[in-house]
XYZ file of C-alpha atoms in Angstrom:
435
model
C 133.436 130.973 68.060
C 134.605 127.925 70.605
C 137.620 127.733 72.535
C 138.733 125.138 75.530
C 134.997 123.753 75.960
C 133.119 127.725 76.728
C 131.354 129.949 74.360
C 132.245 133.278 73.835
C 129.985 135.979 72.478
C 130.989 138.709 70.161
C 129.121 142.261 70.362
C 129.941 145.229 67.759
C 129.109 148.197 69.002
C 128.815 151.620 66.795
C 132.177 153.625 65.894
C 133.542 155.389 68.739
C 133.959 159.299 68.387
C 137.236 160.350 69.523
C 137.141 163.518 71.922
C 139.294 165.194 73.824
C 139.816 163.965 77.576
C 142.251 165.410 80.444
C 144.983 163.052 81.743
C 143.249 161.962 84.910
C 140.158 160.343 82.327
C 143.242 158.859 80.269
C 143.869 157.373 83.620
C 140.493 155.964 84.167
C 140.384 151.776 82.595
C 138.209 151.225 79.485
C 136.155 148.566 78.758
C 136.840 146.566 75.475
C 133.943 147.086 73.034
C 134.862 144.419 70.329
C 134.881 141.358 72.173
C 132.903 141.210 75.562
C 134.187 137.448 76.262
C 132.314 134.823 77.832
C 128.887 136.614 78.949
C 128.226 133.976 81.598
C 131.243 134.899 84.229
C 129.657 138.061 84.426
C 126.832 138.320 87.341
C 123.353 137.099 86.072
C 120.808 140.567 86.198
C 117.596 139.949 88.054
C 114.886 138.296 86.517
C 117.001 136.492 84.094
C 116.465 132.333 84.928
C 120.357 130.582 85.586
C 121.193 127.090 86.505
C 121.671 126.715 90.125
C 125.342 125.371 91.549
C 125.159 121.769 91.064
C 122.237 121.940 88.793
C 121.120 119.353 85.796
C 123.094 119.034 83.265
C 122.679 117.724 79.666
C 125.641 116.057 77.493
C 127.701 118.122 79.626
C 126.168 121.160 79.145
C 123.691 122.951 81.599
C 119.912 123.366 80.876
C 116.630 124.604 82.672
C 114.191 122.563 84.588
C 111.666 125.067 83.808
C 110.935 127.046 80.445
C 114.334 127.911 79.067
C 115.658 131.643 78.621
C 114.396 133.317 75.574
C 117.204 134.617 73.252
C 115.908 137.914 73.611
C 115.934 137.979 77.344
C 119.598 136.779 76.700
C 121.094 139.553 74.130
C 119.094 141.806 76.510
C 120.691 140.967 79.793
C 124.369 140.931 77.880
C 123.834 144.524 77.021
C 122.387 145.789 80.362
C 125.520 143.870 81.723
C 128.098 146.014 78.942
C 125.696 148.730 79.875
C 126.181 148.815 83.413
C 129.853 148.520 82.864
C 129.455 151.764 80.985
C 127.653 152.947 84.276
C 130.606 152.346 86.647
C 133.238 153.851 84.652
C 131.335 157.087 83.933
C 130.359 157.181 87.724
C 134.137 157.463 88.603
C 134.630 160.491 85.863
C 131.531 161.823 87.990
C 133.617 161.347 91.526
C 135.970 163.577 89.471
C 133.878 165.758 88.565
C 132.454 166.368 92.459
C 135.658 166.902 93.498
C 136.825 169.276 90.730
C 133.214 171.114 91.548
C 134.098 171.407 95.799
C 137.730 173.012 94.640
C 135.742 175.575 92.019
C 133.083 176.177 95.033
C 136.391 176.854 97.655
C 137.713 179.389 94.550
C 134.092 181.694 94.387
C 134.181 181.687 98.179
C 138.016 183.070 98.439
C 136.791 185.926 95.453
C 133.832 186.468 97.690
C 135.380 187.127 100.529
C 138.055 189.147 98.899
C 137.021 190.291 95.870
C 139.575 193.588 96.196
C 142.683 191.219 96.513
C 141.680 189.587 92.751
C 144.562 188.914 90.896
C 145.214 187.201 87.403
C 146.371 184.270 88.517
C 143.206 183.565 90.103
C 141.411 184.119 86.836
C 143.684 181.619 85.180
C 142.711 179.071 87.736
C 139.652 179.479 87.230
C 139.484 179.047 83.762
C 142.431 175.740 84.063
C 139.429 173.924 86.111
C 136.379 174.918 83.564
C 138.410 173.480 80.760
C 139.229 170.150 83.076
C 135.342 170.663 83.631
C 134.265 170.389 79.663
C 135.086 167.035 78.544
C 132.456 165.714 81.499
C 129.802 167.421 78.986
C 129.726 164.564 76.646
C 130.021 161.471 79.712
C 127.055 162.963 81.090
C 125.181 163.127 78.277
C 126.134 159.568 77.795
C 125.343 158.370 81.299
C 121.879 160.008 80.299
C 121.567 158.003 77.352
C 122.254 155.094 79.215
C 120.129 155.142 81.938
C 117.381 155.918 79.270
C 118.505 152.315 77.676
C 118.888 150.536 81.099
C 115.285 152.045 81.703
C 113.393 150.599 77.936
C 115.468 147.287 78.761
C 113.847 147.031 82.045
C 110.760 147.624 80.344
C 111.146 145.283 77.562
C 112.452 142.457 80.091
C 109.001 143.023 82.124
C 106.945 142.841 79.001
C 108.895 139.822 78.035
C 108.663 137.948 81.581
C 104.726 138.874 81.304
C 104.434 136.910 78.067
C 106.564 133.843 79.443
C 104.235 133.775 82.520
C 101.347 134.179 79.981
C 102.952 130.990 78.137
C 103.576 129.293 82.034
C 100.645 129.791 82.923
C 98.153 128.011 80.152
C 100.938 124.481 79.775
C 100.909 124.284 83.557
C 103.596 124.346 86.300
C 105.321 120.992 85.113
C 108.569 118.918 85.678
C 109.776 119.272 81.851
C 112.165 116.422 82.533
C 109.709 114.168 84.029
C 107.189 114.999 80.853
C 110.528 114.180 78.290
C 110.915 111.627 80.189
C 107.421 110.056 79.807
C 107.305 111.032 75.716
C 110.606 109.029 75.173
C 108.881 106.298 77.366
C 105.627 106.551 74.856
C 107.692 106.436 71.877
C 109.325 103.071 73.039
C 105.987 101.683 74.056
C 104.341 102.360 70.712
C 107.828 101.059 68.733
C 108.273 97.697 70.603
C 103.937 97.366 69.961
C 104.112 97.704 66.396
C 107.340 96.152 66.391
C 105.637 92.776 67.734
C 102.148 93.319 65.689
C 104.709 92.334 62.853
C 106.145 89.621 64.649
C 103.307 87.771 66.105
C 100.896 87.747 63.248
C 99.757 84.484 62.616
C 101.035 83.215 59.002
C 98.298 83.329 56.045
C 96.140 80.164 56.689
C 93.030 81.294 55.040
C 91.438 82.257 57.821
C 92.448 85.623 58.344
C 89.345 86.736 56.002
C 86.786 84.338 57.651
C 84.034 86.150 59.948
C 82.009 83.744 62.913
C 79.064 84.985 63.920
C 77.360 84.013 67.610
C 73.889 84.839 68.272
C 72.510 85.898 71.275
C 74.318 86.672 74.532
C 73.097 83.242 76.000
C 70.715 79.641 75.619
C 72.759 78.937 72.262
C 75.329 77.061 71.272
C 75.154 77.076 66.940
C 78.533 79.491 65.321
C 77.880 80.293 61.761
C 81.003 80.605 59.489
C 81.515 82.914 56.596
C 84.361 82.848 54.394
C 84.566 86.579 54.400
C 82.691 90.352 55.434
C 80.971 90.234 52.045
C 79.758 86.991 52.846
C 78.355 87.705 55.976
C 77.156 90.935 54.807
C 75.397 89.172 51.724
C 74.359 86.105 54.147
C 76.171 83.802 52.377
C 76.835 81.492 55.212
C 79.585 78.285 54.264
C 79.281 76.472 57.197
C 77.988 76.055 61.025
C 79.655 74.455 64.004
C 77.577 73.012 67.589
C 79.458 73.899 70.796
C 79.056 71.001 72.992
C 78.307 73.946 75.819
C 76.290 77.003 75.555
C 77.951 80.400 75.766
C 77.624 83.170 78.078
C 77.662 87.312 76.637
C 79.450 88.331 73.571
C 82.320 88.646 74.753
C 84.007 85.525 73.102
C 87.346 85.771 70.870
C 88.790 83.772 67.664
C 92.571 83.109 68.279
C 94.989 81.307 65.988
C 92.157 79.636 64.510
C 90.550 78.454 68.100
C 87.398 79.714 69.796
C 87.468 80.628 73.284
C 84.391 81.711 75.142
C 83.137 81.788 78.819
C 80.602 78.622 79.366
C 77.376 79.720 80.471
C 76.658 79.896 84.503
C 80.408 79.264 84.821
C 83.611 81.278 85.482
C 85.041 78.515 83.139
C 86.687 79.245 79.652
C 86.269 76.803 76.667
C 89.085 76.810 74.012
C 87.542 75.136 71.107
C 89.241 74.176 67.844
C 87.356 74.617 64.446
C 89.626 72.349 62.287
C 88.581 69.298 64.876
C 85.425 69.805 66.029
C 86.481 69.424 70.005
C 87.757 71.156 73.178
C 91.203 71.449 73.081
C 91.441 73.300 77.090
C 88.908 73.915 79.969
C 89.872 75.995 82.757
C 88.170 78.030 85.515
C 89.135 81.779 86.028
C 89.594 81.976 90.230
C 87.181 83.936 91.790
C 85.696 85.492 88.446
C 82.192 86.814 88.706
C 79.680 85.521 86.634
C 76.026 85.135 85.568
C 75.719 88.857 85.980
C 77.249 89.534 89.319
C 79.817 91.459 87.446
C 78.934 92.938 83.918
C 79.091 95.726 82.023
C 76.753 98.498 82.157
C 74.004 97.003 79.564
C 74.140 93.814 81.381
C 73.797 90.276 79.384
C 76.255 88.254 81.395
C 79.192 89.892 80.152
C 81.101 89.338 83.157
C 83.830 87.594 81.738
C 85.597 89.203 78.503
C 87.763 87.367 76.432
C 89.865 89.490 73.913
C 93.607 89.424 71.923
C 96.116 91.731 70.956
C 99.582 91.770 69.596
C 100.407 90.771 72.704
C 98.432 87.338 73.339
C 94.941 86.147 74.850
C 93.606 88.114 77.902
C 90.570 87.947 80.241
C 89.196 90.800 81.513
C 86.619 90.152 84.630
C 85.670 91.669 88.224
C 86.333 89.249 91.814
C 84.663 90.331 95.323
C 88.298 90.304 96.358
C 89.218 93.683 94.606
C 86.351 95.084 95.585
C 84.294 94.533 92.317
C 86.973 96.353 90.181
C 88.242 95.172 86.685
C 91.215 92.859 86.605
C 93.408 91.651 83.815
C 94.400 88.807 83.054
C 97.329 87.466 80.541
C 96.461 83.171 79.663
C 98.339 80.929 78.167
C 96.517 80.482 74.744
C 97.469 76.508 74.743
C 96.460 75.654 78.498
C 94.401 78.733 79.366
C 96.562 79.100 82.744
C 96.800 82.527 84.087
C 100.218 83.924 83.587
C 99.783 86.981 85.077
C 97.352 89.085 86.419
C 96.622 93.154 87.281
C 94.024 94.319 89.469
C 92.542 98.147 88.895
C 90.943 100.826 90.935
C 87.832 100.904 87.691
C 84.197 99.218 88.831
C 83.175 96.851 86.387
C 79.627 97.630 86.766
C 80.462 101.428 85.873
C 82.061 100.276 82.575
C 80.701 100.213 79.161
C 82.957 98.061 77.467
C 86.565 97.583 77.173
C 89.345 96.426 74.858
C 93.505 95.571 74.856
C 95.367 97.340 72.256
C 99.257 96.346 72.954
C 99.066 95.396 76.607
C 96.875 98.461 77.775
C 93.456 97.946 78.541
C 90.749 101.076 77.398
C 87.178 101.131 78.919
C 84.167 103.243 77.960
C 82.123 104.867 80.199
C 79.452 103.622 78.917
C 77.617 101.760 76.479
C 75.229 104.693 75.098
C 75.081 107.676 73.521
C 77.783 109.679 74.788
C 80.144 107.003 75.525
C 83.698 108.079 75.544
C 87.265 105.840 76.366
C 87.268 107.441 79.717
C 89.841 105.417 81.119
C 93.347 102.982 80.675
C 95.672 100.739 82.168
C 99.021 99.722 80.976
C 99.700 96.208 81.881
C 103.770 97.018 80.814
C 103.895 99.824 83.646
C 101.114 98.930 86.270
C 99.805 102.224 85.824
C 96.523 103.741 84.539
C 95.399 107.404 83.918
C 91.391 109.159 83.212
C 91.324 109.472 79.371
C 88.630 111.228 77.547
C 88.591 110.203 73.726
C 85.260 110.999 72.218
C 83.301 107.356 70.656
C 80.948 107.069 67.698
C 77.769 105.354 69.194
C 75.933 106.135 66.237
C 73.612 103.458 66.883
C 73.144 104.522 70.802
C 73.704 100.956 72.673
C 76.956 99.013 72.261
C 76.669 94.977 73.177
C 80.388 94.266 72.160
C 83.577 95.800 71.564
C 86.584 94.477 70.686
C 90.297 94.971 68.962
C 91.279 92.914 66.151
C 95.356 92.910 65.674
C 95.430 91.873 62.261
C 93.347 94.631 60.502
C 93.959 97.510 63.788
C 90.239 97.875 64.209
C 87.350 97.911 66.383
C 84.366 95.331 65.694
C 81.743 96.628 67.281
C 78.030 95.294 67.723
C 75.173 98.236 67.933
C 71.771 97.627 68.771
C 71.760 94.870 65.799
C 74.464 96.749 63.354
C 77.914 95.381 62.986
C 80.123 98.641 62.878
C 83.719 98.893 62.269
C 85.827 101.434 63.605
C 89.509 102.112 62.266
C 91.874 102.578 65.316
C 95.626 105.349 65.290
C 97.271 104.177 68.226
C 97.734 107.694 70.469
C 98.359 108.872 73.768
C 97.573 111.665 75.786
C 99.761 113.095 78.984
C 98.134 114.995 81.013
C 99.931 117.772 83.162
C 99.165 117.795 87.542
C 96.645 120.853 86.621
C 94.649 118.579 84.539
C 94.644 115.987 86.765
């Protein structure tokens, strides 16, 4: 039941038995057993968790920073609080009972020291203060009962806590706000990415099935064209177009039906159009590394890597002025200008390969067997974490790797097989323990 903006609980307790009691326990106030009223004005018993004055508050109401109370722990501490009630009114029919006891000790010390000047009245005294004396019987009996209760509860409660601390104890310490915080911030990441993979897709121009293939990582300049996977699996090639430059790795990229690729013994990218034969855009990538003075781990001037996502054209490369690590950048896919650019803490020399999948960049490790996405960056925050996300290198040495938007998976080459690897876009938070 709700009333005025407060809960209040309602207890039933077993049926009362109805004994006799003297007027001075008439006098004594009872506790109402049919409705305790709101639970949470009463003092909190130890060990139960309680929101601090001024603590965090949710639509109003208060919550816990840390794991919340268990409803057990909750109808326990309610009755140990009724319970202990119980306590302090049978503890004043004790006090009575003391004093009733020092008046019956005075009477046996008057008939001891006179026991010749015994009269009747004394007798009837006597017997007026054992019959005040025999209600106490069944409040003591009770107060024993009780104390047993209070004593399981305890027990319970401890057995209880252990289990919680158990529970503690294998999540990790952890701001639960701060990790809510970061799961509603994932969800809204991975909405407004798929949200603009439907977007931005290019419209149906017939190219969307059409595979290019590039041999070698350098000293050539011929692209073969295949009208789709079957073809190129088959061979069937349809046609074949000459760069006027040579190329440089295999880490080139087909955007909205343009080529762009790193010129060989250059930091310079080419955008190249296949329905006119030319360069549309030349531009050099400041500071860039190139001609393996940055690559990836297998080498094969890959030090520039050109790659797309739902989220535009990127270059991923290493400068001597971060150090040699990996920065991103965002180009303009008409003039090849940098828009924007992000510089990490990861070596480019330690990395196996990497990809963007919705503005966050993933490297492996490495570019063998073993291989795992060990690491990320999220161009959207500025902010990267260690990942560990086993890889498939079931052909043991990886010479490309990149995303394709369009069909959400990997094209991978592997020592001389073209594998394809189906991507679920996940994430995984890890707790201060773990990090």
């Amino acid at each position: 039941m709700e009333g005025q903006g407060e809960r209040a609980y309602t207890r039933h307790y077993p049926p009362k038995i109805d004994i006799w009691k003297p007027p001075w326990v008439a006098a004594v106030p009872r506790i109402p057993t049919r409705n305790i009223g709101n639970l949470r004005s009463l003092p909190q018993p130890h060990g139960v968790p309680r929101v601090p004055p001024g603590g965090a508050t949710r639509n109003g109401e208060p919550y816990f920073m840390g794991i919340p109370p268990h409803p057990e722990v909750q109808n326990m501490s309610q009755s140990i609080e009724v319970l202990n009630l119980r306590t302090q009114r049978d503890f004043q029919y004790v006090l009575k009972m003391e004093s009733q006891m020092k008046g019956l000790k005075n009477k046996f010390r008057q008939i001891e020291d006179n026991h010749k000047t015994l009269l009747t009245k004394h007798f009837q005294d006597l017997k007026e203060k054992m019959d005040e004396l025999q209600p106490l019987i069944p409040v003591l009996e009770q107060y024993k009962t009780d104390a047993n209760l209070i004593t399981q509860f305890k027990e319970e409660i401890r057995n209880l806590s252990a289990v919680l601390t158990g529970i503690q104890e294998e999540i990790g310490a952890y701001d639960f706000e701060d990790l809510h915080r970061r799961v509603l911030s994932l969800e809204t990441r991975l909405r407004n990415c798929m949200t603009k993979l439907n977007a931005t897709s290019p419209p149906e121009s017939g190219m969307e099935h059409k595979v290019w293939y590039m041999d070698s990582y350098t000293n050539n300049k011929v692209v073969r064209e295949y009208k789709s996977i079957q073809d190129f699996v088959s061979g069937a090639e349809s046609r074949t177009y000459s760069l006027p430059f040579r190329w440089a790795g295999t880490s080139h990229v087909v955007y909205n039906g343009s080529l762009y690729y790193n010129k060989y013994q250059s930091n310079i990218i080419i955008k190249y159009s296949f329905d006119t034969g030319r360069i549309l855009a030349q531009r050099s990538v400041e500071y860039a590394g190139f001609h393996n003075v940055y690559p990836y781990t297998w080498g094969g001037f890959s030090d520039i890597d050109l790659m797309a996502d739902e989220m535009g054209l990127w270059a991923v490369y290493a400068t001597n002025q971060n150090a040699g690590n990996i920065v991103i950048s965002q180009l303009n896919a008409d003039t090849l200008e940098v828009l924007k650019s992000w510089n990490t803490g990861y070596p480019k020399r330690s990395a196996g390969e990497s990809f963007m999948i919705c503005g966050t960049l993933y490297v492996t490790n490495s570019h063998l067997t073993g291989a795992k996405v060990y690491y990320s960056y999220s161009t959207k925050t500025s902010t990267y974490e260690y990942i560990d996300i086993p890889f498939h290198n079931q052909y043991f040495h990886i010479s490309m790797l990149d995303y394709n938007a369009r069909d959400r998976a990997l094209y991978a080459w592997n020592n001389g097989h073209q594998v394809l690897f189906n991507v679920t876009l996940f994430h995984i938070i890890k707790t201060e323990d773990d990090a």
